[in-house]
Coordinates of C-alpha atoms in Angstrom, one line a residue:
Chain I
X1 CA -21.0 29.4 13.1
X2 CA -22.0 29.5 16.8
X3 CA -22.6 26.5 18.9
X4 CA -24.7 27.3 21.8
X5 CA -25.0 24.8 24.7
X6 CA -28.1 24.7 26.7
X7 CA -27.1 24.9 30.3
X8 CA -30.2 23.4 31.7
X9 CA -30.0 20.2 29.5
X10 CA -26.8 18.8 31.1
X11 CA -28.1 19.7 34.6
X12 CA -31.3 17.8 33.8
X13 CA -29.3 14.7 32.8
X14 CA -27.2 14.8 36.0
X15 CA -30.3 15.2 38.1
X16 CA -31.6 11.9 36.7
X17 CA -28.6 10.0 38.2
X18 CA -29.7 7.8 41.2
X19 CA -27.3 9.6 43.6
X20 CA -27.5 13.0 41.9
X21 CA -23.7 13.0 41.5
X22 CA -21.4 11.9 38.7
X23 CA -20.1 8.3 39.0
X24 CA -16.5 8.0 40.2
X25 CA -15.1 6.4 37.0
X26 CA -16.6 9.2 35.0
X27 CA -15.1 11.8 37.3
X28 CA -11.7 10.1 37.1
X29 CA -11.8 10.0 33.3
X30 CA -12.9 13.7 33.1
X31 CA -10.3 15.0 35.6
X32 CA -7.3 15.1 33.2
X33 CA -9.5 16.9 30.7
X34 CA -10.6 19.5 33.3
X35 CA -7.0 20.0 34.4
X36 CA -6.0 20.6 30.7
X37 CA -8.9 23.0 30.2
X38 CA -8.1 25.0 33.3
X39 CA -4.4 25.1 32.6
X40 CA -4.9 26.3 29.0
X41 CA -7.1 29.1 30.2
X42 CA -4.5 30.7 32.5
X43 CA -1.1 29.6 31.2
X44 CA 1.7 31.8 29.8
X45 CA 2.0 32.0 26.0
X46 CA 5.8 31.7 25.4
X47 CA 7.0 32.9 22.0
X48 CA 10.6 32.1 21.2
X49 CA 11.7 33.5 17.8
X50 CA 13.8 31.5 15.3
X51 CA 14.8 33.1 12.1
X52 CA 16.4 32.6 8.8
X53 CA 16.5 36.1 7.3
X54 CA 17.5 36.8 3.7
X55 CA 20.4 39.1 2.8
X56 CA 19.0 42.5 1.5
X57 CA 19.4 42.8 -2.2
X58 CA 20.8 46.3 -2.3
X59 CA 24.1 47.9 -3.4
X60 CA 26.4 47.8 -0.4
X61 CA 27.9 51.1 0.9
X62 CA 31.7 51.1 0.5
X63 CA 32.3 51.1 4.2
X64 CA 33.7 48.8 6.9
X65 CA 31.4 48.9 9.9
X66 CA 31.6 47.3 13.4
X67 CA 28.1 46.2 14.4
X68 CA 27.9 46.2 18.2
X69 CA 25.6 43.5 19.6
X70 CA 25.4 44.0 23.4
X71 CA 24.4 41.1 25.6
X72 CA 21.1 42.6 26.6
X73 CA 20.0 42.7 23.0
X74 CA 20.5 38.9 22.6
X75 CA 18.6 38.0 25.8
X76 CA 15.8 40.4 25.1
X77 CA 12.4 39.2 26.3
X78 CA 9.2 41.2 26.3
X79 CA 6.7 40.0 29.0
X80 CA 3.3 41.4 29.5
X81 CA 0.2 40.4 31.4
X82 CA -3.1 41.2 29.7
X83 CA -6.0 41.2 32.1
X84 CA -8.4 38.4 31.2
X85 CA -6.2 37.1 28.4
X86 CA -3.2 35.7 30.2
X87 CA 0.5 36.2 30.3
X88 CA 2.6 36.6 27.2
X89 CA 6.4 36.4 26.8
X90 CA 8.1 37.1 23.5
X91 CA 11.8 36.1 23.6
X92 CA 14.0 37.3 20.7
X93 CA 16.8 34.9 21.4
X94 CA 19.5 35.0 18.7
X95 CA 17.2 36.8 16.2
X96 CA 18.7 40.3 16.7
X97 CA 22.2 38.9 16.0
X98 CA 21.0 37.0 12.9
X99 CA 19.1 40.1 11.7
X100 CA 22.2 42.4 12.1
X101 CA 24.5 39.8 10.5
X102 CA 22.3 39.5 7.4
X103 CA 21.6 43.2 7.2
X104 CA 25.3 44.0 7.5
X105 CA 26.2 41.6 4.7
X106 CA 23.8 43.3 2.4
X107 CA 24.2 47.0 3.4
X108 CA 28.0 47.4 4.0
X109 CA 30.9 46.3 2.0
X110 CA 32.5 44.9 5.1
X111 CA 31.2 44.4 8.6
X112 CA 31.9 42.5 11.8
X113 CA 29.7 41.7 14.8
X114 CA 31.2 42.5 18.1
X115 CA 30.2 43.2 21.7
X116 CA 32.2 46.3 22.3
X117 CA 34.5 48.9 20.7
X118 CA 38.2 48.0 20.8
X119 CA 41.3 49.9 19.8
X120 CA 42.4 47.1 17.4
X121 CA 39.2 47.4 15.2
X122 CA 40.0 48.4 11.6
X123 CA 36.6 49.9 10.9
X124 CA 35.3 53.2 9.6
X125 CA 32.6 53.4 12.3
X126 CA 30.2 51.5 14.5
X127 CA 26.5 50.8 14.6
X128 CA 25.0 50.2 18.1
X129 CA 21.6 48.6 18.1
X130 CA 19.1 48.4 20.9
X131 CA 15.4 47.7 21.3
X132 CA 13.5 50.6 22.8
X133 CA 10.1 49.1 23.0
X134 CA 8.0 46.1 22.0
X135 CA 4.2 46.1 21.8
X136 CA 1.7 43.6 20.6
X137 CA -2.0 43.4 20.2
X138 CA -4.3 40.3 20.2
X139 CA -7.3 39.9 18.0
X140 CA -9.6 40.0 21.0
X141 CA -8.2 43.4 21.9
X142 CA -8.5 45.0 18.5
X143 CA -11.6 43.0 17.4
X144 CA -9.8 42.1 14.2
X145 CA -8.4 38.9 12.8
X146 CA -4.8 39.9 13.4
X147 CA -2.0 39.4 15.9
X148 CA 0.1 42.6 15.6
X149 CA 3.6 43.3 16.8
X150 CA 5.4 46.6 16.9
X151 CA 9.2 46.8 17.7
X152 CA 11.0 50.1 18.1
X153 CA 14.7 49.9 17.4
X154 CA 17.3 52.5 18.2
X155 CA 20.2 52.6 15.9
X156 CA 23.1 54.7 17.3
X157 CA 25.8 55.7 14.8
X158 CA 29.3 55.9 16.4
X159 CA 32.5 57.2 14.8
X160 CA 35.8 55.4 14.5
X161 CA 36.6 56.0 18.2
X162 CA 33.2 54.9 19.5
X163 CA 31.8 58.4 20.1
X164 CA 28.1 58.9 19.3
X165 CA 27.4 60.9 16.1
X166 CA 23.6 60.5 15.8
X167 CA 20.8 58.1 16.2
X168 CA 17.8 56.8 14.4
X169 CA 14.7 55.5 16.0
X170 CA 13.0 53.1 13.7
X171 CA 9.6 51.5 14.3
X172 CA 8.7 48.3 12.6
X173 CA 5.4 46.4 12.3
X174 CA 4.3 42.9 11.6
X175 CA 0.9 41.3 11.6
X176 CA -0.4 37.7 11.2
X177 CA -3.9 36.5 10.5
X178 CA -5.1 34.2 13.3
X179 CA -6.7 32.0 10.6
X180 CA -3.3 31.1 9.2
X181 CA -1.9 29.8 12.4
X182 CA -3.0 27.2 15.0
X183 CA -2.6 29.3 18.1
X184 CA -1.4 32.6 19.6
X185 CA 2.2 31.3 19.8
X186 CA 2.6 30.7 16.1
X187 CA 0.8 33.8 15.1
X188 CA 2.7 36.1 17.4
X189 CA 6.0 34.5 16.3
X190 CA 5.1 35.2 12.6
X191 CA 4.0 38.8 13.4
X192 CA 7.3 39.4 15.3
X193 CA 9.4 38.0 12.6
X194 CA 7.6 40.2 10.0
X195 CA 8.4 43.2 12.2
X196 CA 12.0 42.2 12.2
X197 CA 12.0 41.9 8.4
X198 CA 10.2 45.2 8.3
X199 CA 13.1 46.9 10.2
X200 CA 15.6 45.2 7.9
X201 CA 13.8 46.5 4.8
X202 CA 13.5 50.0 6.1
X203 CA 17.1 50.2 7.3
X204 CA 18.5 48.7 4.1
X205 CA 16.5 50.9 1.7
X206 CA 16.6 54.2 3.6
X207 CA 20.0 54.3 5.4
X208 CA 21.8 56.3 2.7
X209 CA 19.1 59.0 2.5
X210 CA 18.1 59.2 6.2
X211 CA 19.1 62.6 7.8
X212 CA 20.3 60.9 11.0
X213 CA 22.7 58.6 9.1
X214 CA 24.0 61.2 6.6
X215 CA 26.4 62.9 9.0
X216 CA 27.8 59.5 10.1
X217 CA 28.2 58.3 6.5
X218 CA 29.9 61.6 5.6
X219 CA 32.2 61.3 8.6
X220 CA 33.1 57.8 7.6
X221 CA 33.7 58.7 4.0
X222 CA 36.0 61.5 5.2
X223 CA 37.9 59.2 7.5
X224 CA 38.2 56.6 4.8
X225 CA 39.4 59.2 2.3
X226 CA 42.0 60.5 4.8
X227 CA 43.1 56.9 5.4
X228 CA 43.3 56.1 1.7
X229 CA 45.4 59.3 1.2
X230 CA 47.7 58.3 4.1
X231 CA 48.1 54.8 2.6
X232 CA 48.9 56.2 -0.8
X233 CA 51.4 58.6 0.6
X234 CA 53.1 55.8 2.5
X235 CA 53.2 53.6 -0.6
X236 CA 54.7 56.5 -2.6
X237 CA 57.3 57.1 0.1
X238 CA 58.3 53.5 -0.1
Chain D
X1 CA -9.2 -14.6 17.6
X2 CA -10.0 -12.0 14.9
X3 CA -12.2 -14.4 13.0
X4 CA -14.2 -15.3 16.1
X5 CA -14.7 -11.7 17.0
X6 CA -15.9 -10.8 13.6
X7 CA -18.5 -13.6 13.7
X8 CA -20.1 -12.3 16.8
X9 CA -23.4 -10.4 16.3
X10 CA -23.1 -6.7 16.7
X11 CA -24.4 -5.2 19.9
X12 CA -26.9 -2.3 19.9
X13 CA -24.2 0.2 20.7
X14 CA -22.0 -1.1 17.8
X15 CA -24.9 -0.7 15.4
X16 CA -25.5 2.8 16.6
X17 CA -21.8 3.7 16.2
X18 CA -21.8 2.1 12.7
X19 CA -24.9 4.1 11.8
X20 CA -23.3 7.3 13.1
X21 CA -20.2 6.6 11.0
X22 CA -22.2 6.1 7.9
X23 CA -24.1 9.4 8.5
X24 CA -20.8 11.2 9.1
X25 CA -19.3 9.9 5.9
X26 CA -22.4 10.9 4.0
X27 CA -22.2 14.3 5.6
X28 CA -18.6 14.7 4.5
X29 CA -19.7 14.0 0.9
X30 CA -22.5 16.6 1.1
X31 CA -21.8 20.2 0.2
X32 CA -23.8 23.3 -0.1
X33 CA -24.5 25.1 -3.3
X34 CA -22.2 27.9 -4.4
X35 CA -22.9 30.6 -7.0
X36 CA -19.8 32.0 -8.6
X37 CA -19.1 34.9 -11.1
X38 CA -16.0 35.6 -13.0
X39 CA -15.0 38.7 -14.8
X40 CA -11.9 39.4 -16.9
X41 CA -10.5 42.6 -18.3
X42 CA -7.6 42.2 -20.7
X43 CA -5.4 45.2 -21.3
X44 CA -2.7 43.6 -23.4
X45 CA -1.6 40.4 -25.0
X46 CA -0.1 37.8 -22.8
X47 CA 1.8 34.5 -23.3
X48 CA 4.3 32.4 -21.4
X49 CA 7.1 30.2 -22.6
X50 CA 9.2 27.5 -21.0
X51 CA 11.6 28.8 -18.4
X52 CA 9.3 31.8 -17.4
X53 CA 7.7 31.9 -14.0
X54 CA 4.8 33.5 -12.2
X55 CA 4.3 34.5 -8.6
X56 CA 1.0 35.0 -6.8
X57 CA 1.2 37.6 -4.0
X58 CA -1.4 38.8 -1.6
X59 CA -1.9 42.5 -1.1
X60 CA -0.5 43.4 2.3
X61 CA -1.5 46.6 3.9
X62 CA -0.7 48.6 6.9
X63 CA -2.1 48.1 10.5
X64 CA -5.6 46.6 11.1
X65 CA -6.6 46.5 7.4
X66 CA -7.9 43.2 6.2
X67 CA -5.7 41.2 3.8
X68 CA -6.1 38.2 1.6
X69 CA -5.9 34.8 3.4
X70 CA -2.6 33.0 3.0
X71 CA -4.6 29.8 2.4
X72 CA -6.3 31.4 -0.6
X73 CA -3.0 32.6 -2.1
X74 CA -1.5 29.1 -1.7
X75 CA -4.6 27.5 -3.2
X76 CA -4.3 29.7 -6.4
X77 CA -0.6 29.1 -6.6
X78 CA -0.9 25.3 -6.2
X79 CA -3.8 25.1 -8.7
X80 CA -1.8 27.2 -11.2
X81 CA 1.3 25.0 -10.8
X82 CA -0.8 21.9 -11.4
X83 CA -2.7 23.3 -14.3
X84 CA 0.1 24.5 -16.6
X85 CA 2.8 22.2 -17.8
X86 CA 5.1 25.1 -18.8
X87 CA 4.2 27.4 -16.0
X88 CA 6.6 27.6 -13.1
X89 CA 5.0 29.1 -10.0
X90 CA 7.3 30.5 -7.4
X91 CA 6.0 30.1 -3.8
X92 CA 5.3 33.6 -2.3
X93 CA 7.6 33.1 0.7
X94 CA 10.5 32.0 -1.5
X95 CA 9.8 35.0 -3.8
X96 CA 9.8 37.5 -0.9
X97 CA 13.1 36.0 0.3
X98 CA 14.7 36.1 -3.1
X99 CA 13.7 39.7 -3.7
X100 CA 14.1 41.0 -0.2
X101 CA 13.6 43.8 0.7
X102 CA 11.7 45.0 -2.4
X103 CA 8.4 43.1 -1.9
X104 CA 7.8 43.5 1.8
X105 CA 4.4 45.0 3.0
X106 CA 6.1 48.4 3.5
X107 CA 8.2 48.5 0.3
X108 CA 6.2 46.6 -2.3
X109 CA 5.0 48.7 -5.3
X110 CA 1.3 49.8 -5.2
X111 CA 1.0 50.4 -8.9
X112 CA 2.3 48.8 -12.1
X113 CA 3.8 52.2 -13.0
X114 CA 6.3 51.8 -10.1
X115 CA 7.5 48.5 -11.5
X116 CA 9.8 50.1 -14.1
X117 CA 11.7 52.0 -11.4
X118 CA 11.9 48.8 -9.4
X119 CA 13.3 46.9 -12.3
X120 CA 16.0 49.5 -12.7
X121 CA 17.6 48.2 -9.5
X122 CA 20.5 46.2 -10.9
X123 CA 20.6 43.5 -8.2
X124 CA 16.8 43.0 -8.2
X125 CA 16.6 42.9 -12.0
X126 CA 19.4 40.3 -12.1
X127 CA 17.6 38.2 -9.5
X128 CA 14.2 38.4 -11.3
X129 CA 16.0 37.4 -14.5
X130 CA 17.6 34.5 -12.8
X131 CA 14.3 33.1 -11.6
X132 CA 12.7 33.9 -15.0
X133 CA 9.8 36.0 -13.5
X134 CA 7.4 37.1 -16.2
X135 CA 4.2 37.8 -14.4
X136 CA 3.4 39.2 -10.9
X137 CA -0.2 38.4 -9.9
X138 CA -1.5 40.5 -7.0
X139 CA -4.5 39.1 -5.3
X140 CA -6.8 41.3 -3.3
X141 CA -10.0 40.3 -1.4
X142 CA -11.2 37.9 1.2
X143 CA -14.0 35.6 2.2
X144 CA -16.5 37.1 4.7
X145 CA -19.4 35.5 6.7
X146 CA -22.3 37.7 5.8
X147 CA -24.9 36.2 8.1
X148 CA -25.6 33.3 10.4
X149 CA -28.7 32.0 12.1
X150 CA -30.0 29.1 14.3
X151 CA -28.5 27.3 17.2
X152 CA -27.5 23.8 18.2
X153 CA -27.7 22.5 21.7
X154 CA -25.6 19.5 22.9
X155 CA -26.0 17.5 26.1
X156 CA -24.0 14.7 27.7
X157 CA -25.2 12.3 30.2
X158 CA -24.1 8.9 31.6
X159 CA -26.2 7.1 29.0
X160 CA -24.7 9.0 26.1
X161 CA -25.0 12.4 24.5
X162 CA -26.3 14.2 21.5
X163 CA -26.9 17.5 19.7
X164 CA -30.2 18.9 18.4
X165 CA -30.9 22.0 16.4
X166 CA -30.1 23.7 13.1
X167 CA -27.5 26.2 12.0
X168 CA -27.2 28.1 8.8
X169 CA -24.6 30.6 7.6
X170 CA -23.8 32.6 4.4
X171 CA -20.3 33.1 3.1
X172 CA -19.3 35.6 0.5
X173 CA -15.9 35.4 -1.3
X174 CA -14.7 38.3 -3.4
X175 CA -11.2 38.4 -5.0
X176 CA -9.5 40.3 -7.7
X177 CA -6.2 39.3 -9.4
X178 CA -4.2 42.0 -11.1
X179 CA -1.6 40.7 -13.5
X180 CA 1.6 42.8 -14.0
X181 CA 3.9 42.0 -16.9
X182 CA 7.5 42.4 -15.8
X183 CA 8.7 42.5 -19.5
X184 CA 7.1 45.9 -20.1
X185 CA 6.2 47.0 -16.6
X186 CA 2.5 47.3 -17.4
X187 CA -0.8 45.8 -16.2
X188 CA -1.7 43.0 -18.5
X189 CA -5.3 42.6 -17.1
X190 CA -7.6 41.9 -14.2
X191 CA -9.7 38.9 -13.2
X192 CA -12.3 39.0 -10.5
X193 CA -13.8 36.0 -8.9
X194 CA -16.9 36.2 -6.7
X195 CA -18.6 33.3 -5.0
X196 CA -21.5 33.1 -2.5
X197 CA -23.1 30.2 -0.8
X198 CA -25.2 29.0 2.1
X199 CA -24.1 26.3 4.5
X200 CA -26.3 24.2 6.8
X201 CA -25.8 22.1 9.8
X202 CA -28.8 20.1 11.0
X203 CA -28.2 18.2 14.2
X204 CA -30.2 15.1 15.2
X205 CA -28.0 13.3 17.7
X206 CA -24.9 14.2 15.6
X207 CA -24.4 17.4 13.7
X208 CA -24.3 17.0 9.9
X209 CA -22.4 19.8 8.2
X210 CA -23.4 20.6 4.7
X211 CA -20.8 23.2 3.9
X212 CA -20.7 25.4 0.8
X213 CA -17.0 25.6 -0.1
X214 CA -17.2 29.2 -1.1
X215 CA -13.5 30.1 -0.8
X216 CA -12.4 26.9 -2.5
X217 CA -14.8 27.6 -5.4
X218 CA -13.5 31.1 -5.8
X219 CA -10.0 29.8 -5.8
X220 CA -10.7 27.1 -8.5
X221 CA -12.5 29.6 -10.7
X222 CA -9.8 32.2 -10.4
X223 CA -6.9 29.9 -11.0
X224 CA -8.5 28.3 -14.0
X225 CA -9.2 31.7 -15.5
X226 CA -5.8 32.9 -14.7
X227 CA -4.2 30.0 -16.4
X228 CA -6.2 30.7 -19.5
X229 CA -5.4 34.4 -19.3
X230 CA -1.6 33.9 -19.0
X231 CA -1.6 31.3 -21.8
X232 CA -3.6 33.8 -23.9
X233 CA -6.3 31.3 -24.7
X234 CA -10.1 31.6 -24.2
X235 CA -10.8 28.0 -23.2
X236 CA -11.9 28.7 -19.6
X237 CA -14.1 31.7 -20.3

């Protein structure tokens, strides 16, 4: 449905006014509306994610893992100016921590969220997560009905001492139909949360079989086996 | 004060406003005509007993492909929940959370033949049993605007404003529901619901929308047929 307004008709009405200008009271009443219209046209769309992710329903790996959550990951904000379409800022807030917490609960037998590697940690290995890149697309850019968000995560696998073993770059994707949400903010938020769920799903289901993770998992299994053997020897000695 | 005010004769403007209100109310009650078609293909017997549940899921695909409107999925789920006394319908978001990560866009099965392997996952199988899931209904399709014509012009002046003109548009809804039986991991059948209709909006001072509720019609038809299909009765056909 397209409503077209005839530009000449309103001009004609205005020309019929005795002074040729809008009356003051009308201008005063229209001023707030004009301000709102102008402000909405060139404002920043702020998207702040809030989440309640489910725990993945998978068999947990028999490992104890320290999940490193650096400060820069928690305060991560992607800002972008799109010419003609305004400024956009997507803030992830606490979402990465919630995501890793839930993912760790499902994927590993034991896990703990921490900011850095410490000597006192009783873990088999560490997982360091960072966000490499965030991209999004608006319906006006893609000429579709969808707001789309891509997030590229970097999962770095560290051994028991915090040394890097391997890494896994994992891209995730989420989209939200503009018709299902009232504005860009809600739709972008939904698309970004779907991208977060997407990375959780991929990581949970593919970790054990992914080549980048296999060496790390094998190392941890060896370390765990050695530790178990040492514990057993100690118990026997006692 | 109220009594005195109500006894005063209405001014010209008040009468105009009252007239416009009446026209608007009439317009809301008007709706365009919709032609709908239903088709059902049954591949095996169905039936549902108390304690069993159903979930309606929209097909989600990879970037930029069109997917079924959330509004339509919720409409079918709500209608189904209202229609069957013994039928428990799990809201799709709740289902996706309960079965996470097995029914996400990237991980959900494409074919019924993949269902058996999925049900072999012990944790997932236990969860599905806990919620009593019997049928998975995948809904694919959407409503498209096929054509539109006409125009309406609106003008505002110090003495008032109004719109004049005529708009018309055609909508076409086409949906297909595929029913998977989790008991045997097979497709139980398919129901397709198509609807088309033309909407009008004449404007003489105020626009009067006469909207053909195409998507709603497709939803009602599909959910009614789905209810009949799952109960294994032929009442709705």
